[in-house]
Every structure is written in C-alpha cells, then in structure tokens.
PDB file of C-alpha atoms in Angstrom:
ATOM      1  CA  MET A   1      50.089   1.740   7.263  1.00  0.00           C
ATOM      2  CA  ALA A   2      46.332   1.809   6.646  1.00  0.00           C
ATOM      3  CA  LEU A   3      44.840   2.959   3.372  1.00  0.00           C
ATOM      4  CA  ASP A   4      43.380   6.456   3.582  1.00  0.00           C
ATOM      5  CA  GLN A   5      39.808   6.651   2.238  1.00  0.00           C
ATOM      6  CA  ARG A   6      40.208  10.219   0.921  1.00  0.00           C
ATOM      7  CA  LYS A   7      43.444   9.425  -0.896  1.00  0.00           C
ATOM      8  CA  ILE A   8      41.852   6.408  -2.556  1.00  0.00           C
ATOM      9  CA  GLU A   9      38.877   8.567  -3.605  1.00  0.00           C
ATOM     10  CA  ASP A  10      41.324  11.038  -5.176  1.00  0.00           C
ATOM     11  CA  PHE A  11      43.196   8.210  -6.909  1.00  0.00           C
ATOM     12  CA  ALA A  12      39.911   6.865  -8.299  1.00  0.00           C
ATOM     13  CA  GLN A  13      38.863  10.297  -9.579  1.00  0.00           C
ATOM     14  CA  GLU A  14      42.230  10.778 -11.285  1.00  0.00           C
ATOM     15  CA  ALA A  15      42.077   7.257 -12.778  1.00  0.00           C
ATOM     16  CA  LEU A  16      38.974   7.843 -14.899  1.00  0.00           C
ATOM     17  CA  PRO A  17      39.958   7.065 -18.498  1.00  0.00           C
ATOM     18  CA  GLU A  18      37.184   9.085 -20.195  1.00  0.00           C
ATOM     19  CA  PRO A  19      35.434  12.356 -19.281  1.00  0.00           C
ATOM     20  CA  ASP A  20      31.930  10.815 -19.428  1.00  0.00           C
ATOM     21  CA  LEU A  21      32.802   8.453 -16.547  1.00  0.00           C
ATOM     22  CA  PHE A  22      32.285   9.287 -12.886  1.00  0.00           C
ATOM     23  CA  ILE A  23      32.854   7.735  -9.479  1.00  0.00           C
ATOM     24  CA  VAL A  24      29.705   6.682  -7.621  1.00  0.00           C
ATOM     25  CA  SER A  25      31.361   5.482  -4.405  1.00  0.00           C
ATOM     26  CA  VAL A  26      34.651   4.357  -2.921  1.00  0.00           C
ATOM     27  CA  HIS A  27      34.882   2.142   0.143  1.00  0.00           C
ATOM     28  CA  VAL A  28      37.993   0.973   1.946  1.00  0.00           C
ATOM     29  CA  SER A  29      37.475  -1.779   4.504  1.00  0.00           C
ATOM     30  CA  ASP A  30      39.007  -1.101   7.895  1.00  0.00           C
ATOM     31  CA  THR A  31      40.656  -4.523   8.083  1.00  0.00           C
ATOM     32  CA  PRO A  32      44.344  -3.948   8.833  1.00  0.00           C
ATOM     33  CA  VAL A  33      45.454  -7.362   7.558  1.00  0.00           C
ATOM     34  CA  ARG A  34      44.370  -7.173   3.896  1.00  0.00           C
ATOM     35  CA  PRO A  35      42.092  -4.189   3.252  1.00  0.00           C
ATOM     36  CA  LYS A  36      39.640  -4.302   0.366  1.00  0.00           C
ATOM     37  CA  VAL A  37      39.139  -1.294  -1.894  1.00  0.00           C
ATOM     38  CA  THR A  38      35.750  -1.240  -3.619  1.00  0.00           C
ATOM     39  CA  ILE A  39      35.162   1.362  -6.316  1.00  0.00           C
ATOM     40  CA  LEU A  40      31.833   1.811  -8.068  1.00  0.00           C
ATOM     41  CA  ALA A  41      32.083   3.788 -11.300  1.00  0.00           C
ATOM     42  CA  ASP A  42      29.550   4.606 -13.986  1.00  0.00           C
ATOM     43  CA  GLY A  43      29.276   6.621 -17.154  1.00  0.00           C
ATOM     44  CA  ASP A  44      26.725   8.738 -18.937  1.00  0.00           C
ATOM     45  CA  GLN A  45      26.471   5.901 -21.484  1.00  0.00           C
ATOM     46  CA  GLY A  46      27.363   3.116 -19.026  1.00  0.00           C
ATOM     47  CA  ILE A  47      30.790   1.643 -18.322  1.00  0.00           C
ATOM     48  CA  THR A  48      32.612  -1.309 -19.867  1.00  0.00           C
ATOM     49  CA  ILE A  49      34.650  -4.056 -18.243  1.00  0.00           C
ATOM     50  CA  GLN A  50      37.720  -2.671 -20.002  1.00  0.00           C
ATOM     51  CA  GLN A  51      37.154   0.763 -18.474  1.00  0.00           C
ATOM     52  CA  CYS A  52      36.755  -0.815 -15.002  1.00  0.00           C
ATOM     53  CA  ALA A  53      40.014  -2.740 -15.528  1.00  0.00           C
ATOM     54  CA  LYS A  54      41.817   0.448 -16.559  1.00  0.00           C
ATOM     55  CA  ILE A  55      40.597   2.254 -13.415  1.00  0.00           C
ATOM     56  CA  SER A  56      41.700  -0.724 -11.297  1.00  0.00           C
ATOM     57  CA  ARG A  57      45.207  -0.749 -12.805  1.00  0.00           C
ATOM     58  CA  ARG A  58      45.612   3.023 -12.426  1.00  0.00           C
ATOM     59  CA  VAL A  59      44.432   3.060  -8.796  1.00  0.00           C
ATOM     60  CA  SER A  60      46.621   0.033  -7.970  1.00  0.00           C
ATOM     61  CA  LYS A  61      49.644   1.823  -9.407  1.00  0.00           C
ATOM     62  CA  GLN A  62      48.910   4.913  -7.285  1.00  0.00           C
ATOM     63  CA  ILE A  63      48.464   2.787  -4.143  1.00  0.00           C
ATOM     64  CA  GLU A  64      51.784   1.016  -4.769  1.00  0.00           C
ATOM     65  CA  GLU A  65      53.592   4.333  -5.385  1.00  0.00           C
ATOM     66  CA  THR A  66      52.117   5.880  -2.240  1.00  0.00           C
ATOM     67  CA  TYR A  67      52.074   2.967   0.207  1.00  0.00           C
ATOM     68  CA  GLY A  68      54.782   0.683  -1.208  1.00  0.00           C
ATOM     69  CA  GLU A  69      54.597  -2.523  -3.184  1.00  0.00           C
ATOM     70  CA  GLU A  70      54.650  -4.733  -0.084  1.00  0.00           C
ATOM     71  CA  LEU A  71      51.195  -3.580   1.081  1.00  0.00           C
ATOM     72  CA  GLU A  72      48.683  -6.390   0.685  1.00  0.00           C
ATOM     73  CA  TYR A  73      45.187  -5.348  -0.382  1.00  0.00           C
ATOM     74  CA  SER A  74      42.496  -6.321  -2.830  1.00  0.00           C
ATOM     75  CA  ILE A  75      40.727  -4.025  -5.253  1.00  0.00           C
ATOM     76  CA  GLU A  76      37.387  -4.364  -6.986  1.00  0.00           C
ATOM     77  CA  VAL A  77      36.109  -1.913  -9.580  1.00  0.00           C
ATOM     78  CA  SER A  78      32.621  -2.380 -11.002  1.00  0.00           C
ATOM     79  CA  SER A  79      29.501  -0.548 -12.032  1.00  0.00           C
ATOM     80  CA  PRO A  80      26.686  -0.151  -9.535  1.00  0.00           C
ATOM     81  CA  GLY A  81      24.000  -2.759 -10.141  1.00  0.00           C
ATOM     82  CA  VAL A  82      20.483  -1.824 -11.108  1.00  0.00           C
ATOM     83  CA  ASP A  83      19.495  -2.344  -7.463  1.00  0.00           C
ATOM     84  CA  TYR A  84      22.093   0.155  -6.205  1.00  0.00           C
ATOM     85  CA  PRO A  85      20.547   3.477  -5.080  1.00  0.00           C
ATOM     86  CA  LEU A  86      20.902   6.528  -7.312  1.00  0.00           C
ATOM     87  CA  THR A  87      23.207   8.950  -5.510  1.00  0.00           C
ATOM     88  CA  GLU A  88      24.722  11.203  -8.168  1.00  0.00           C
ATOM     89  CA  ALA A  89      22.917  13.768 -10.364  1.00  0.00           C
ATOM     90  CA  ARG A  90      24.516  12.095 -13.385  1.00  0.00           C
ATOM     91  CA  GLN A  91      22.923   8.789 -12.383  1.00  0.00           C
ATOM     92  CA  PHE A  92      19.525  10.471 -12.250  1.00  0.00           C
ATOM     93  CA  ALA A  93      20.109  12.088 -15.665  1.00  0.00           C
ATOM     94  CA  LYS A  94      20.988   8.725 -17.160  1.00  0.00           C
ATOM     95  CA  ASN A  95      17.654   7.307 -15.978  1.00  0.00           C
ATOM     96  CA  VAL A  96      15.220  10.015 -17.132  1.00  0.00           C
ATOM     97  CA  GLY A  97      12.000   8.395 -18.311  1.00  0.00           C
ATOM     98  CA  ARG A  98      12.358   5.358 -16.049  1.00  0.00           C
ATOM     99  CA  ASN A  99      10.227   4.408 -13.080  1.00  0.00           C
ATOM    100  CA  ILE A 100      11.916   5.084  -9.774  1.00  0.00           C
ATOM    101  CA  LYS A 101      11.002   4.728  -6.122  1.00  0.00           C
ATOM    102  CA  ILE A 102      12.052   7.559  -3.859  1.00  0.00           C
ATOM    103  CA  THR A 103      12.094   7.671  -0.095  1.00  0.00           C
ATOM    104  CA  LEU A 104      11.739  11.186   1.234  1.00  0.00           C
ATOM    105  CA  ALA A 105      12.822  12.645   4.544  1.00  0.00           C
ATOM    106  CA  GLY A 106      10.197  11.484   7.006  1.00  0.00           C
ATOM    107  CA  GLY A 107      10.013   8.010   5.480  1.00  0.00           C
ATOM    108  CA  VAL A 108       7.382   8.672   2.797  1.00  0.00           C
ATOM    109  CA  GLU A 109       7.898   6.411  -0.246  1.00  0.00           C
ATOM    110  CA  LYS A 110       6.658   7.297  -3.715  1.00  0.00           C
ATOM    111  CA  VAL A 111       6.830   5.500  -7.040  1.00  0.00           C
ATOM    112  CA  GLY A 112       6.686   7.333 -10.324  1.00  0.00           C
ATOM    113  CA  VAL A 113       8.521   8.462 -13.421  1.00  0.00           C
ATOM    114  CA  LEU A 114      11.705  10.487 -13.359  1.00  0.00           C
ATOM    115  CA  GLN A 115      10.763  13.245 -15.796  1.00  0.00           C
ATOM    116  CA  GLU A 116      13.720  15.614 -15.715  1.00  0.00           C
ATOM    117  CA  VAL A 117      16.917  16.386 -13.827  1.00  0.00           C
ATOM    118  CA  GLU A 118      17.739  19.897 -12.668  1.00  0.00           C
ATOM    119  CA  ILE A 119      20.729  21.355 -10.841  1.00  0.00           C
ATOM    120  CA  ASP A 120      19.167  21.110  -7.391  1.00  0.00           C
ATOM    121  CA  GLY A 121      16.595  18.342  -7.817  1.00  0.00           C
ATOM    122  CA  ILE A 122      14.406  16.233 -10.063  1.00  0.00           C
ATOM    123  CA  LEU A 123      10.990  16.532 -11.663  1.00  0.00           C
ATOM    124  CA  PHE A 124       9.030  13.513 -10.509  1.00  0.00           C
ATOM    125  CA  ALA A 125       5.573  12.389 -11.690  1.00  0.00           C
ATOM    126  CA  GLU A 126       4.053  10.155  -9.023  1.00  0.00           C
ATOM    127  CA  GLU A 127       2.024   7.102 -10.043  1.00  0.00           C
ATOM    128  CA  VAL A 128      -1.528   6.993  -8.710  1.00  0.00           C
ATOM    129  CA  LYS A 129      -3.750   3.922  -8.912  1.00  0.00           C
ATOM    130  CA  VAL A 130      -7.433   4.561  -9.544  1.00  0.00           C
ATOM    131  CA  LYS A 131      -9.751   1.604 -10.126  1.00  0.00           C
ATOM    132  CA  HIS A 132      -6.947  -0.757 -11.188  1.00  0.00           C
ATOM    133  CA  LYS A 133      -5.480   1.790 -13.607  1.00  0.00           C
ATOM    134  CA  VAL A 134      -2.232   3.640 -13.120  1.00  0.00           C
ATOM    135  CA  SER A 135      -1.961   7.282 -14.063  1.00  0.00           C
ATOM    136  CA  LEU A 136       0.656   9.932 -13.447  1.00  0.00           C
ATOM    137  CA  GLN A 137       0.155  13.104 -11.457  1.00  0.00           C
ATOM    138  CA  GLU A 138       1.577  16.408 -12.627  1.00  0.00           C
ATOM    139  CA  PRO A 139       5.362  16.420 -12.176  1.00  0.00           C
ATOM    140  CA  VAL A 140       6.612  18.092  -9.003  1.00  0.00           C
ATOM    141  CA  LYS A 141      10.108  19.250  -8.196  1.00  0.00           C
ATOM    142  CA  VAL A 142      11.827  17.182  -5.514  1.00  0.00           C
ATOM    143  CA  PRO A 143      15.075  18.692  -4.174  1.00  0.00           C
ATOM    144  CA  TYR A 144      18.019  16.304  -3.839  1.00  0.00           C
ATOM    145  CA  LEU A 145      18.250  17.290  -0.169  1.00  0.00           C
ATOM    146  CA  ASP A 146      14.762  15.809   0.429  1.00  0.00           C
ATOM    147  CA  ILE A 147      15.618  12.463  -1.159  1.00  0.00           C
ATOM    148  CA  VAL A 148      16.871   9.916   1.351  1.00  0.00           C
ATOM    149  CA  LYS A 149      16.997   7.053  -1.160  1.00  0.00           C
ATOM    150  CA  ALA A 150      16.154   6.625  -4.835  1.00  0.00           C
ATOM    151  CA  GLN A 151      16.124   3.360  -6.763  1.00  0.00           C
ATOM    152  CA  ILE A 152      15.128   2.211 -10.209  1.00  0.00           C
ATOM    153  CA  VAL A 153      11.945   0.153 -10.231  1.00  0.00           C
ATOM    154  CA  ILE A 154      12.491  -3.001 -12.228  1.00  0.00           C
ATOM    155  CA  SER A 155       9.467  -4.207 -14.164  1.00  0.00           C
ATOM    156  CA  PHE A 156       9.194  -7.650 -15.742  1.00  0.00           C
ATOM    157  CA  LYS A 157       6.119  -6.901 -17.868  1.00  0.00           C
TER     158      LYS A 157
END
C-alpha cells in the first residue's frame, strides 16, 4: 500500500506541537519499495531540532496506525533552508525588513526590501542602482498570485 500524500499532509498538520509552527511543504516519494516522507516545517520564531523530532515521532505513529507497522519508509523533518523559496504568508511575515528577490509572472526578477505583509500580497520596495549607489523606490503592493518565486537574498557584507 502506497503512502497517500494528502493523508501525510494531514498527519503533519495535526502533529504540530505548538500553535506558532506551520507546515511549509510535504513530499512523499513515489518509490514503492521504501518511500521517503520529507516534511519542511517552520515557525514564526523559527523551529528547533526538538520540535522537528516531535513532529517526526507523531507523524510516524500516525503512519504506523494507518498503514501498519510492517510498512518500510523513511521520514525526514527539517526547517526550510535560507535558500528555500518563501511560499507561505507566514514565511514572508517572518522576513519583513530583509532583502528578497522575487520572480513575477512573465519572468521579471526584482530585488528589494520586503516592507510589509498583507492578506493578499506584500509591500515591496525595489532596489535601484544609480551611479554605484543603491536606493529604494516607493513600496508597491505585489499580490501573492503574481509572485512565481521569492527568495531571501543573502549578503556577506
């Protein structure tokens, strides 16, 4: 019996130990021999290794109760790395004030500062370079539906 992606997503949602935590993504490999469950979770204040372990144990228990103890699988629960795209409104909210790079529908890429998070989008101040100086334009609202990809820009200055 193959693991059902939707059931695993539900298990992961139910397994959250604190209300400030949220699921970023759940992936179940389609390998029938030994499927791998990968859960990315985060929190408004970040997530600890202990919280990831608790989610892993809770989801594993649900899988064993639903599919039987003889099912072989592997499970990995971690936080999304800094290079993982922002996909949830709560991830955007956690990164207000940081530089991000957004790719809009149509392929246009912009770099700037995430100013504010709203229900249906973000306020984004684009960086503009003029004579070797960087300045910010007035913030504009960018609807979530227009954002194809958003990532934190890492600076080593």
